[in-house]
Amino acid sequence: MDEFHCSEEVAMLGLTLFVCGLGLGPALLAPLSEFYGRRPIYISSLAFFFIWLIPSAVARNIETMIIARFFNGLSGSAFLSVAGGTVGDLFRRHELHTPMMVYSASPFIGPVLGPLVGGFINQFTNWRWTFYTLMIWSGILLTGFIFTVPETYHPVLLRKKAVRLRKETGNENLKAPIENITRSVLGTVLVSLIRPFELLYSELMVLNLCLFSALLMGILYLFFGAFGVVFEGAYHFQLWQVGLTFLGIFVGMVAAIGLDPIFHRNYYRLVQRREAEGGEPGGSEPEFRLPPAIVGAVLVPIGLFWFGWASYRWVYWIVPVIGSVIFGMGEVLLFGGIFTFLVDAYPHYAASALAANSFVRSCFGATFPLFGNQMYEKLGYQWASSLLAFLSLLMMPFPYIFYKYGKRIRVNSKYAKS
């Protein structure tokens, strides 16, 4: 704002357009990974992510910054969509719970650690070092991907094997199933762009769970500015101290991952009970993935109310941070339960279901920061957080409703597993 002489709203557009890119990219990159494999998409995506950091780092006007941030998000979005497919490649269905919990937490732990590191960078150096640091880190990651990450997508691995066998044997009839597919890349991408919206329009469970996770994403990104308003305004923290307050959400997210064994045992208990009632051995229902989301849906409003009404200047600063710990736990439990449920309930359309989730989440994540600071200043710290808590209270019943009645709803769905 100081260097480019722009308003706070215009400066926030960099974050907004970055998140817009994150939301639009999966529908394009996920189908490409089904043609060319996971590895080429990862490497090219991370390479373009690195490249688009350069204009952000050396920008001489706000327009350059905003445009570069959008393409930065678009490039990095592969890791929000394709990574879910990689988890499915590497683990069997009954092993998905823990990997999906880690996968669900990773995109949120990163944004929480960002303000922590950024607080120190921007307090003690120039803002451009934020992007220099990201360039160093993404360069290290790109090198690691090139030398250590193999291809995991089974149809592409079979194609490589078929090519090798044809060379060795001279038998041109040896072909992998993916080589017999007649659909075009363009046609597949167009279907991939349309189907997420079909799911949002026609599937009640997809729409409601996507809206709930989108609300949480919006609140998380809103906190990037709101924490500064609260802790600078009420507690007179410096920038690096405000960054440290995000450790509360981080601790809550890590604690939620630590609870995974408990929910894993509960999942197997539900499977065993279904077997005892006459179900197939080892059989499961997608709804058995929802208990973490049910618990998370309760924790989120508790954390928000706690954070808001503890934000008086006469209350010790650690008290609102504890509220953010509870919010962080609820956030990861909700996302873990919702992501795993969508993958399990829509096995043939999992990529589209996750793309729909990513799109709606990113819409909220992009929009909320634009009014978050103003909302906290106009309504006050307490009622601004309470408004967010009341919104999450409205959404709280849905994970339980779908746990209880999801099977009946799926019977009438043309996309979900019946």
PDB file of C-alpha atoms in Angstrom, residues 109-408:
ATOM      1  CA  ILE A 109      -1.613 -25.656   7.713  1.00  0.00           C
ATOM      2  CA  GLY A 110       0.321 -23.887   4.940  1.00  0.00           C
ATOM      3  CA  PRO A 111      -1.814 -20.700   4.937  1.00  0.00           C
ATOM      4  CA  VAL A 112      -1.650 -20.646   8.741  1.00  0.00           C
ATOM      5  CA  LEU A 113       2.163 -20.877   8.770  1.00  0.00           C
ATOM      6  CA  GLY A 114       2.358 -18.223   6.025  1.00  0.00           C
ATOM      7  CA  PRO A 115       1.371 -15.249   8.223  1.00  0.00           C
ATOM      8  CA  LEU A 116       3.700 -16.512  10.946  1.00  0.00           C
ATOM      9  CA  VAL A 117       6.738 -16.456   8.637  1.00  0.00           C
ATOM     10  CA  GLY A 118       5.462 -13.380   6.785  1.00  0.00           C
ATOM     11  CA  GLY A 119       5.102 -11.457  10.029  1.00  0.00           C
ATOM     12  CA  PHE A 120       8.827 -11.721  10.727  1.00  0.00           C
ATOM     13  CA  ILE A 121       9.790 -11.041   7.086  1.00  0.00           C
ATOM     14  CA  ASN A 122       7.667  -7.906   6.774  1.00  0.00           C
ATOM     15  CA  GLN A 123       8.560  -6.610  10.224  1.00  0.00           C
ATOM     16  CA  PHE A 124      12.324  -6.834   9.835  1.00  0.00           C
ATOM     17  CA  THR A 125      12.987  -6.792   6.059  1.00  0.00           C
ATOM     18  CA  ASN A 126      11.364  -5.615   2.813  1.00  0.00           C
ATOM     19  CA  TRP A 127       8.009  -7.059   1.658  1.00  0.00           C
ATOM     20  CA  ARG A 128       9.693  -8.377  -1.499  1.00  0.00           C
ATOM     21  CA  TRP A 129      11.495 -10.922   0.656  1.00  0.00           C
ATOM     22  CA  THR A 130       8.135 -12.633   1.124  1.00  0.00           C
ATOM     23  CA  PHE A 131       8.309 -13.628  -2.532  1.00  0.00           C
ATOM     24  CA  TYR A 132      12.050 -14.275  -2.535  1.00  0.00           C
ATOM     25  CA  THR A 133      11.487 -16.744   0.322  1.00  0.00           C
ATOM     26  CA  LEU A 134       8.670 -18.432  -1.605  1.00  0.00           C
ATOM     27  CA  MET A 135      10.902 -18.671  -4.672  1.00  0.00           C
ATOM     28  CA  ILE A 136      13.657 -20.362  -2.646  1.00  0.00           C
ATOM     29  CA  TRP A 137      11.191 -22.781  -1.070  1.00  0.00           C
ATOM     30  CA  SER A 138       9.363 -23.655  -4.311  1.00  0.00           C
ATOM     31  CA  GLY A 139      12.725 -24.088  -6.070  1.00  0.00           C
ATOM     32  CA  ILE A 140      13.769 -26.630  -3.437  1.00  0.00           C
ATOM     33  CA  LEU A 141      10.423 -28.408  -3.811  1.00  0.00           C
ATOM     34  CA  LEU A 142      10.685 -28.460  -7.615  1.00  0.00           C
ATOM     35  CA  THR A 143      14.129 -30.048  -7.403  1.00  0.00           C
ATOM     36  CA  GLY A 144      12.806 -32.611  -4.955  1.00  0.00           C
ATOM     37  CA  PHE A 145       9.866 -33.433  -7.228  1.00  0.00           C
ATOM     38  CA  ILE A 146      12.069 -33.907 -10.287  1.00  0.00           C
ATOM     39  CA  PHE A 147      14.413 -36.352  -8.550  1.00  0.00           C
ATOM     40  CA  THR A 148      12.218 -38.170  -6.019  1.00  0.00           C
ATOM     41  CA  VAL A 149       8.526 -38.228  -7.027  1.00  0.00           C
ATOM     42  CA  PRO A 150       7.567 -41.135  -9.342  1.00  0.00           C
ATOM     43  CA  GLU A 151       4.481 -41.545 -11.490  1.00  0.00           C
ATOM     44  CA  THR A 152       1.607 -43.112  -9.491  1.00  0.00           C
ATOM     45  CA  TYR A 153      -1.385 -43.086 -11.861  1.00  0.00           C
ATOM     46  CA  HIS A 154      -2.034 -46.736 -12.708  1.00  0.00           C
ATOM     47  CA  PRO A 155      -3.355 -46.354 -16.313  1.00  0.00           C
ATOM     48  CA  VAL A 156      -0.324 -44.245 -17.277  1.00  0.00           C
ATOM     49  CA  LEU A 157       2.042 -46.775 -15.661  1.00  0.00           C
ATOM     50  CA  LEU A 158       0.362 -49.526 -17.701  1.00  0.00           C
ATOM     51  CA  ARG A 159       0.794 -47.431 -20.862  1.00  0.00           C
ATOM     52  CA  LYS A 160       4.516 -47.057 -20.162  1.00  0.00           C
ATOM     53  CA  LYS A 161       4.746 -50.797 -19.597  1.00  0.00           C
ATOM     54  CA  ALA A 162       2.875 -51.493 -22.853  1.00  0.00           C
ATOM     55  CA  VAL A 163       5.245 -49.181 -24.794  1.00  0.00           C
ATOM     56  CA  ARG A 164       8.247 -50.982 -23.304  1.00  0.00           C
ATOM     57  CA  LEU A 165       6.845 -54.430 -24.098  1.00  0.00           C
ATOM     58  CA  ARG A 166       6.071 -53.443 -27.702  1.00  0.00           C
ATOM     59  CA  LYS A 167       9.678 -52.383 -28.157  1.00  0.00           C
ATOM     60  CA  GLU A 168      10.993 -55.579 -26.580  1.00  0.00           C
ATOM     61  CA  THR A 169       8.657 -58.031 -28.324  1.00  0.00           C
ATOM     62  CA  GLY A 170       7.701 -56.220 -31.538  1.00  0.00           C
ATOM     63  CA  ASN A 171       4.056 -57.123 -30.813  1.00  0.00           C
ATOM     64  CA  GLU A 172       2.058 -54.012 -31.723  1.00  0.00           C
ATOM     65  CA  ASN A 173      -1.149 -55.547 -30.290  1.00  0.00           C
ATOM     66  CA  LEU A 174       0.071 -55.056 -26.724  1.00  0.00           C
ATOM     67  CA  LYS A 175      -1.831 -51.964 -25.632  1.00  0.00           C
ATOM     68  CA  ALA A 176      -2.854 -50.543 -22.283  1.00  0.00           C
ATOM     69  CA  PRO A 177      -6.549 -49.700 -21.693  1.00  0.00           C
ATOM     70  CA  ILE A 178      -5.806 -45.934 -21.687  1.00  0.00           C
ATOM     71  CA  GLU A 179      -4.441 -46.237 -25.262  1.00  0.00           C
ATOM     72  CA  ASN A 180      -7.848 -47.445 -26.474  1.00  0.00           C
ATOM     73  CA  ILE A 181      -9.705 -44.418 -25.132  1.00  0.00           C
ATOM     74  CA  THR A 182     -11.206 -42.441 -28.000  1.00  0.00           C
ATOM     75  CA  ARG A 183     -12.244 -39.283 -26.148  1.00  0.00           C
ATOM     76  CA  SER A 184     -10.156 -36.173 -26.790  1.00  0.00           C
ATOM     77  CA  VAL A 185      -8.274 -34.149 -24.227  1.00  0.00           C
ATOM     78  CA  LEU A 186     -10.376 -31.072 -25.068  1.00  0.00           C
ATOM     79  CA  GLY A 187     -13.640 -33.012 -24.692  1.00  0.00           C
ATOM     80  CA  THR A 188     -12.552 -34.415 -21.362  1.00  0.00           C
ATOM     81  CA  VAL A 189     -11.546 -30.971 -20.076  1.00  0.00           C
ATOM     82  CA  LEU A 190     -14.924 -29.532 -21.143  1.00  0.00           C
ATOM     83  CA  VAL A 191     -16.766 -32.314 -19.304  1.00  0.00           C
ATOM     84  CA  SER A 192     -14.549 -31.709 -16.301  1.00  0.00           C
ATOM     85  CA  LEU A 193     -15.450 -28.018 -16.363  1.00  0.00           C
ATOM     86  CA  ILE A 194     -19.197 -28.702 -16.579  1.00  0.00           C
ATOM     87  CA  ARG A 195     -19.655 -31.707 -14.275  1.00  0.00           C
ATOM     88  CA  PRO A 196     -18.729 -29.969 -10.971  1.00  0.00           C
ATOM     89  CA  PHE A 197     -21.567 -27.512 -11.590  1.00  0.00           C
ATOM     90  CA  GLU A 198     -23.918 -30.397 -12.421  1.00  0.00           C
ATOM     91  CA  LEU A 199     -23.087 -31.956  -9.061  1.00  0.00           C
ATOM     92  CA  LEU A 200     -23.635 -28.655  -7.238  1.00  0.00           C
ATOM     93  CA  TYR A 201     -26.979 -28.179  -9.000  1.00  0.00           C
ATOM     94  CA  SER A 202     -28.371 -31.705  -8.692  1.00  0.00           C
ATOM     95  CA  GLU A 203     -26.741 -33.169  -5.561  1.00  0.00           C
ATOM     96  CA  LEU A 204     -28.037 -31.791  -2.253  1.00  0.00           C
ATOM     97  CA  MET A 205     -25.221 -33.376  -0.262  1.00  0.00           C
ATOM     98  CA  VAL A 206     -22.503 -31.955  -2.506  1.00  0.00           C
ATOM     99  CA  LEU A 207     -24.033 -28.464  -2.428  1.00  0.00           C
ATOM    100  CA  ASN A 208     -24.485 -28.284   1.342  1.00  0.00           C
ATOM    101  CA  LEU A 209     -21.140 -29.818   2.269  1.00  0.00           C
ATOM    102  CA  CYS A 210     -19.368 -27.585  -0.253  1.00  0.00           C
ATOM    103  CA  LEU A 211     -21.098 -24.509   1.174  1.00  0.00           C
ATOM    104  CA  PHE A 212     -20.094 -25.502   4.702  1.00  0.00           C
ATOM    105  CA  SER A 213     -16.447 -26.060   3.792  1.00  0.00           C
ATOM    106  CA  ALA A 214     -16.534 -22.840   1.740  1.00  0.00           C
ATOM    107  CA  LEU A 215     -17.740 -20.893   4.767  1.00  0.00           C
ATOM    108  CA  LEU A 216     -14.840 -22.262   6.798  1.00  0.00           C
ATOM    109  CA  MET A 217     -12.356 -21.407   4.068  1.00  0.00           C
ATOM    110  CA  GLY A 218     -13.761 -17.885   3.902  1.00  0.00           C
ATOM    111  CA  ILE A 219     -13.411 -17.458   7.668  1.00  0.00           C
ATOM    112  CA  LEU A 220      -9.830 -18.772   7.601  1.00  0.00           C
ATOM    113  CA  TYR A 221      -8.792 -16.293   4.891  1.00  0.00           C
ATOM    114  CA  LEU A 222     -10.746 -13.501   6.592  1.00  0.00           C
ATOM    115  CA  PHE A 223      -8.660 -14.136   9.716  1.00  0.00           C
ATOM    116  CA  PHE A 224      -5.508 -13.139   7.785  1.00  0.00           C
ATOM    117  CA  GLY A 225      -6.637  -9.529   8.134  1.00  0.00           C
ATOM    118  CA  ALA A 226      -8.874  -9.865  11.188  1.00  0.00           C
ATOM    119  CA  PHE A 227      -6.074 -11.146  13.441  1.00  0.00           C
ATOM    120  CA  GLY A 228      -4.154  -7.967  12.681  1.00  0.00           C
ATOM    121  CA  VAL A 229      -7.209  -5.814  13.511  1.00  0.00           C
ATOM    122  CA  VAL A 230      -7.855  -7.677  16.785  1.00  0.00           C
ATOM    123  CA  PHE A 231      -4.351  -8.177  18.122  1.00  0.00           C
ATOM    124  CA  GLU A 232      -2.945  -4.850  16.939  1.00  0.00           C
ATOM    125  CA  GLY A 233      -6.053  -2.943  18.038  1.00  0.00           C
ATOM    126  CA  ALA A 234      -6.796  -4.621  21.370  1.00  0.00           C
ATOM    127  CA  TYR A 235      -3.326  -5.801  22.425  1.00  0.00           C
ATOM    128  CA  HIS A 236      -1.041  -3.432  20.452  1.00  0.00           C
ATOM    129  CA  PHE A 237       0.974  -6.344  19.009  1.00  0.00           C
ATOM    130  CA  GLN A 238       3.683  -5.736  16.449  1.00  0.00           C
ATOM    131  CA  LEU A 239       3.474  -7.421  13.039  1.00  0.00           C
ATOM    132  CA  TRP A 240       5.713 -10.368  13.977  1.00  0.00           C
ATOM    133  CA  GLN A 241       3.674 -10.932  17.147  1.00  0.00           C
ATOM    134  CA  VAL A 242       0.439 -10.977  15.140  1.00  0.00           C
ATOM    135  CA  GLY A 243       2.014 -13.655  12.936  1.00  0.00           C
ATOM    136  CA  LEU A 244       2.774 -15.745  16.009  1.00  0.00           C
ATOM    137  CA  THR A 245      -0.891 -15.720  17.054  1.00  0.00           C
ATOM    138  CA  PHE A 246      -1.636 -17.947  14.047  1.00  0.00           C
ATOM    139  CA  LEU A 247       0.156 -20.709  15.944  1.00  0.00           C
ATOM    140  CA  GLY A 248      -3.145 -21.205  17.773  1.00  0.00           C
ATOM    141  CA  ILE A 249      -4.910 -22.382  14.604  1.00  0.00           C
ATOM    142  CA  PHE A 250      -1.817 -24.431  13.687  1.00  0.00           C
ATOM    143  CA  VAL A 251      -1.789 -26.218  17.070  1.00  0.00           C
ATOM    144  CA  GLY A 252      -5.507 -26.947  16.713  1.00  0.00           C
ATOM    145  CA  MET A 253      -5.012 -28.439  13.250  1.00  0.00           C
ATOM    146  CA  VAL A 254      -2.129 -30.653  14.383  1.00  0.00           C
ATOM    147  CA  ALA A 255      -4.183 -31.765  17.402  1.00  0.00           C
ATOM    148  CA  ALA A 256      -7.042 -32.716  15.063  1.00  0.00           C
ATOM    149  CA  ILE A 257      -4.680 -34.884  12.999  1.00  0.00           C
ATOM    150  CA  GLY A 258      -3.585 -36.512  16.281  1.00  0.00           C
ATOM    151  CA  LEU A 259      -7.212 -37.504  16.943  1.00  0.00           C
ATOM    152  CA  ASP A 260      -7.324 -39.526  13.724  1.00  0.00           C
ATOM    153  CA  PRO A 261      -6.662 -42.938  15.406  1.00  0.00           C
ATOM    154  CA  ILE A 262      -9.788 -42.440  17.540  1.00  0.00           C
ATOM    155  CA  PHE A 263     -11.981 -41.773  14.501  1.00  0.00           C
ATOM    156  CA  HIS A 264     -10.261 -44.614  12.647  1.00  0.00           C
ATOM    157  CA  ARG A 265     -11.300 -47.050  15.397  1.00  0.00           C
ATOM    158  CA  ASN A 266     -14.815 -45.640  15.320  1.00  0.00           C
ATOM    159  CA  TYR A 267     -14.929 -46.199  11.548  1.00  0.00           C
ATOM    160  CA  TYR A 268     -14.033 -49.874  11.959  1.00  0.00           C
ATOM    161  CA  ARG A 269     -16.581 -50.173  14.773  1.00  0.00           C
ATOM    162  CA  LEU A 270     -19.294 -48.935  12.397  1.00  0.00           C
ATOM    163  CA  VAL A 271     -18.128 -51.366   9.692  1.00  0.00           C
ATOM    164  CA  GLN A 272     -18.221 -54.285  12.154  1.00  0.00           C
ATOM    165  CA  ARG A 273     -21.681 -53.289  13.347  1.00  0.00           C
ATOM    166  CA  ARG A 274     -22.884 -53.262   9.743  1.00  0.00           C
ATOM    167  CA  GLU A 275     -21.430 -56.751   9.233  1.00  0.00           C
ATOM    168  CA  ALA A 276     -23.225 -57.952  12.379  1.00  0.00           C
ATOM    169  CA  GLU A 277     -26.499 -56.586  10.973  1.00  0.00           C
ATOM    170  CA  GLY A 278     -26.086 -58.684   7.826  1.00  0.00           C
ATOM    171  CA  GLY A 279     -23.912 -56.486   5.616  1.00  0.00           C
ATOM    172  CA  GLU A 280     -21.151 -57.827   3.396  1.00  0.00           C
ATOM    173  CA  PRO A 281     -17.827 -58.599   5.147  1.00  0.00           C
ATOM    174  CA  GLY A 282     -15.597 -55.536   5.211  1.00  0.00           C
ATOM    175  CA  GLY A 283     -18.428 -53.508   3.700  1.00  0.00           C
ATOM    176  CA  SER A 284     -18.632 -49.830   4.448  1.00  0.00           C
ATOM    177  CA  GLU A 285     -20.922 -46.895   3.865  1.00  0.00           C
ATOM    178  CA  PRO A 286     -19.670 -43.428   2.881  1.00  0.00           C
ATOM    179  CA  GLU A 287     -21.581 -42.012   5.850  1.00  0.00           C
ATOM    180  CA  PHE A 288     -19.160 -43.790   8.201  1.00  0.00           C
ATOM    181  CA  ARG A 289     -16.605 -41.136   7.142  1.00  0.00           C
ATOM    182  CA  LEU A 290     -18.679 -38.273   8.601  1.00  0.00           C
ATOM    183  CA  PRO A 291     -18.218 -38.523  12.436  1.00  0.00           C
ATOM    184  CA  PRO A 292     -15.091 -36.285  12.351  1.00  0.00           C
ATOM    185  CA  ALA A 293     -17.130 -33.685  10.441  1.00  0.00           C
ATOM    186  CA  ILE A 294     -19.943 -33.934  13.009  1.00  0.00           C
ATOM    187  CA  VAL A 295     -17.494 -33.212  15.857  1.00  0.00           C
ATOM    188  CA  GLY A 296     -15.789 -30.474  13.834  1.00  0.00           C
ATOM    189  CA  ALA A 297     -19.143 -28.800  13.115  1.00  0.00           C
ATOM    190  CA  VAL A 298     -19.653 -28.414  16.881  1.00  0.00           C
ATOM    191  CA  LEU A 299     -16.117 -27.181  17.594  1.00  0.00           C
ATOM    192  CA  VAL A 300     -16.082 -24.427  14.925  1.00  0.00           C
ATOM    193  CA  PRO A 301     -18.840 -22.187  16.403  1.00  0.00           C
ATOM    194  CA  ILE A 302     -17.489 -22.809  19.912  1.00  0.00           C
ATOM    195  CA  GLY A 303     -14.059 -21.620  18.801  1.00  0.00           C
ATOM    196  CA  LEU A 304     -15.490 -18.566  17.020  1.00  0.00           C
ATOM    197  CA  PHE A 305     -17.657 -17.492  19.968  1.00  0.00           C
ATOM    198  CA  TRP A 306     -14.700 -18.045  22.309  1.00  0.00           C
ATOM    199  CA  PHE A 307     -12.339 -16.035  20.107  1.00  0.00           C
ATOM    200  CA  GLY A 308     -14.817 -13.180  19.721  1.00  0.00           C
ATOM    201  CA  TRP A 309     -15.923 -12.711  23.310  1.00  0.00           C
ATOM    202  CA  ALA A 310     -12.395 -13.134  24.678  1.00  0.00           C
ATOM    203  CA  SER A 311     -11.108 -10.281  22.480  1.00  0.00           C
ATOM    204  CA  TYR A 312     -11.453  -7.546  25.096  1.00  0.00           C
ATOM    205  CA  ARG A 313      -8.243  -5.663  25.846  1.00  0.00           C
ATOM    206  CA  TRP A 314      -8.564  -6.538  29.559  1.00  0.00           C
ATOM    207  CA  VAL A 315      -8.597 -10.291  28.772  1.00  0.00           C
ATOM    208  CA  TYR A 316      -5.137 -11.845  28.526  1.00  0.00           C
ATOM    209  CA  TRP A 317      -4.159 -12.408  24.875  1.00  0.00           C
ATOM    210  CA  ILE A 318      -3.719 -16.170  25.223  1.00  0.00           C
ATOM    211  CA  VAL A 319      -7.473 -16.599  25.856  1.00  0.00           C
ATOM    212  CA  PRO A 320      -8.633 -15.634  22.317  1.00  0.00           C
ATOM    213  CA  VAL A 321      -5.723 -17.673  20.931  1.00  0.00           C
ATOM    214  CA  ILE A 322      -7.165 -20.737  22.745  1.00  0.00           C
ATOM    215  CA  GLY A 323     -10.434 -20.039  20.912  1.00  0.00           C
ATOM    216  CA  SER A 324      -8.527 -20.154  17.623  1.00  0.00           C
ATOM    217  CA  VAL A 325      -7.083 -23.550  18.682  1.00  0.00           C
ATOM    218  CA  ILE A 326     -10.621 -24.936  18.987  1.00  0.00           C
ATOM    219  CA  PHE A 327     -11.543 -23.392  15.627  1.00  0.00           C
ATOM    220  CA  GLY A 328      -8.467 -24.954  13.990  1.00  0.00           C
ATOM    221  CA  MET A 329      -9.369 -28.403  15.350  1.00  0.00           C
ATOM    222  CA  GLY A 330     -12.922 -28.087  14.049  1.00  0.00           C
ATOM    223  CA  GLU A 331     -11.735 -26.887  10.650  1.00  0.00           C
ATOM    224  CA  VAL A 332      -9.483 -29.892   9.972  1.00  0.00           C
ATOM    225  CA  LEU A 333     -11.985 -32.434  11.327  1.00  0.00           C
ATOM    226  CA  LEU A 334     -14.699 -30.967   9.123  1.00  0.00           C
ATOM    227  CA  PHE A 335     -12.599 -30.848   5.988  1.00  0.00           C
ATOM    228  CA  GLY A 336     -11.180 -34.330   6.567  1.00  0.00           C
ATOM    229  CA  GLY A 337     -14.643 -35.817   7.036  1.00  0.00           C
ATOM    230  CA  ILE A 338     -16.171 -33.937   4.089  1.00  0.00           C
ATOM    231  CA  PHE A 339     -13.341 -34.701   1.639  1.00  0.00           C
ATOM    232  CA  THR A 340     -13.263 -38.409   2.497  1.00  0.00           C
ATOM    233  CA  PHE A 341     -17.056 -38.663   2.336  1.00  0.00           C
ATOM    234  CA  LEU A 342     -17.198 -37.026  -1.113  1.00  0.00           C
ATOM    235  CA  VAL A 343     -14.494 -39.365  -2.466  1.00  0.00           C
ATOM    236  CA  ASP A 344     -16.278 -42.415  -1.000  1.00  0.00           C
ATOM    237  CA  ALA A 345     -19.847 -41.386  -1.913  1.00  0.00           C
ATOM    238  CA  TYR A 346     -18.988 -40.359  -5.495  1.00  0.00           C
ATOM    239  CA  PRO A 347     -16.234 -42.838  -6.463  1.00  0.00           C
ATOM    240  CA  HIS A 348     -16.678 -42.383 -10.230  1.00  0.00           C
ATOM    241  CA  TYR A 349     -16.958 -38.603  -9.954  1.00  0.00           C
ATOM    242  CA  ALA A 350     -14.600 -37.959  -7.037  1.00  0.00           C
ATOM    243  CA  ALA A 351     -12.439 -35.539  -9.029  1.00  0.00           C
ATOM    244  CA  SER A 352     -15.524 -33.545 -10.056  1.00  0.00           C
ATOM    245  CA  ALA A 353     -16.873 -33.532  -6.496  1.00  0.00           C
ATOM    246  CA  LEU A 354     -13.537 -32.251  -5.154  1.00  0.00           C
ATOM    247  CA  ALA A 355     -13.319 -29.714  -7.992  1.00  0.00           C
ATOM    248  CA  ALA A 356     -16.803 -28.454  -7.084  1.00  0.00           C
ATOM    249  CA  ASN A 357     -15.688 -28.204  -3.465  1.00  0.00           C
ATOM    250  CA  SER A 358     -12.517 -26.366  -4.466  1.00  0.00           C
ATOM    251  CA  PHE A 359     -14.431 -23.903  -6.654  1.00  0.00           C
ATOM    252  CA  VAL A 360     -17.016 -22.974  -4.008  1.00  0.00           C
ATOM    253  CA  ARG A 361     -14.347 -22.819  -1.276  1.00  0.00           C
ATOM    254  CA  SER A 362     -12.204 -20.524  -3.357  1.00  0.00           C
ATOM    255  CA  CYS A 363     -15.144 -18.208  -4.118  1.00  0.00           C
ATOM    256  CA  PHE A 364     -15.670 -17.712  -0.391  1.00  0.00           C
ATOM    257  CA  GLY A 365     -11.942 -17.611   0.362  1.00  0.00           C
ATOM    258  CA  ALA A 366     -11.463 -14.937  -2.296  1.00  0.00           C
ATOM    259  CA  THR A 367     -14.420 -12.804  -1.178  1.00  0.00           C
ATOM    260  CA  PHE A 368     -14.235 -12.822   2.623  1.00  0.00           C
ATOM    261  CA  PRO A 369     -10.887 -10.971   2.971  1.00  0.00           C
ATOM    262  CA  LEU A 370     -12.330  -8.038   0.986  1.00  0.00           C
ATOM    263  CA  PHE A 371     -14.769  -7.149   3.787  1.00  0.00           C
ATOM    264  CA  GLY A 372     -13.260  -8.857   6.848  1.00  0.00           C
ATOM    265  CA  ASN A 373     -11.279  -5.927   8.244  1.00  0.00           C
ATOM    266  CA  GLN A 374     -14.149  -3.487   7.728  1.00  0.00           C
ATOM    267  CA  MET A 375     -16.581  -5.924   9.381  1.00  0.00           C
ATOM    268  CA  TYR A 376     -14.401  -6.250  12.492  1.00  0.00           C
ATOM    269  CA  GLU A 377     -13.967  -2.479  12.711  1.00  0.00           C
ATOM    270  CA  LYS A 378     -17.687  -1.691  12.211  1.00  0.00           C
ATOM    271  CA  LEU A 379     -19.287  -4.471  14.295  1.00  0.00           C
ATOM    272  CA  GLY A 380     -16.553  -4.741  16.887  1.00  0.00           C
ATOM    273  CA  TYR A 381     -14.363  -7.776  17.573  1.00  0.00           C
ATOM    274  CA  GLN A 382     -17.023  -9.601  19.585  1.00  0.00           C
ATOM    275  CA  TRP A 383     -20.031  -9.301  17.276  1.00  0.00           C
ATOM    276  CA  ALA A 384     -18.027  -9.773  14.079  1.00  0.00           C
ATOM    277  CA  SER A 385     -16.777 -13.162  15.320  1.00  0.00           C
ATOM    278  CA  SER A 386     -20.261 -13.962  16.613  1.00  0.00           C
ATOM    279  CA  LEU A 387     -21.759 -13.304  13.166  1.00  0.00           C
ATOM    280  CA  LEU A 388     -19.361 -15.861  11.705  1.00  0.00           C
ATOM    281  CA  ALA A 389     -20.224 -18.270  14.531  1.00  0.00           C
ATOM    282  CA  PHE A 390     -23.966 -17.915  13.879  1.00  0.00           C
ATOM    283  CA  LEU A 391     -23.403 -18.679  10.182  1.00  0.00           C
ATOM    284  CA  SER A 392     -21.500 -21.852  11.114  1.00  0.00           C
ATOM    285  CA  LEU A 393     -24.300 -22.750  13.565  1.00  0.00           C
ATOM    286  CA  LEU A 394     -26.785 -22.666  10.672  1.00  0.00           C
ATOM    287  CA  MET A 395     -24.630 -25.175   8.779  1.00  0.00           C
ATOM    288  CA  MET A 396     -23.795 -27.335  11.808  1.00  0.00           C
ATOM    289  CA  PRO A 397     -26.635 -29.926  11.440  1.00  0.00           C
ATOM    290  CA  PHE A 398     -25.796 -30.954   7.863  1.00  0.00           C
ATOM    291  CA  PRO A 399     -22.966 -33.463   8.543  1.00  0.00           C
ATOM    292  CA  TYR A 400     -25.206 -35.237  11.085  1.00  0.00           C
ATOM    293  CA  ILE A 401     -28.222 -35.157   8.760  1.00  0.00           C
ATOM    294  CA  PHE A 402     -26.201 -36.747   5.953  1.00  0.00           C
ATOM    295  CA  TYR A 403     -24.720 -39.285   8.402  1.00  0.00           C
ATOM    296  CA  LYS A 404     -28.241 -40.264   9.437  1.00  0.00           C
ATOM    297  CA  TYR A 405     -30.074 -40.083   6.120  1.00  0.00           C
ATOM    298  CA  GLY A 406     -27.296 -40.051   3.522  1.00  0.00           C
ATOM    299  CA  LYS A 407     -27.963 -43.605   2.344  1.00  0.00           C
ATOM    300  CA  ARG A 408     -31.604 -42.793   1.558  1.00  0.00           C
TER     301      ARG A 408
END
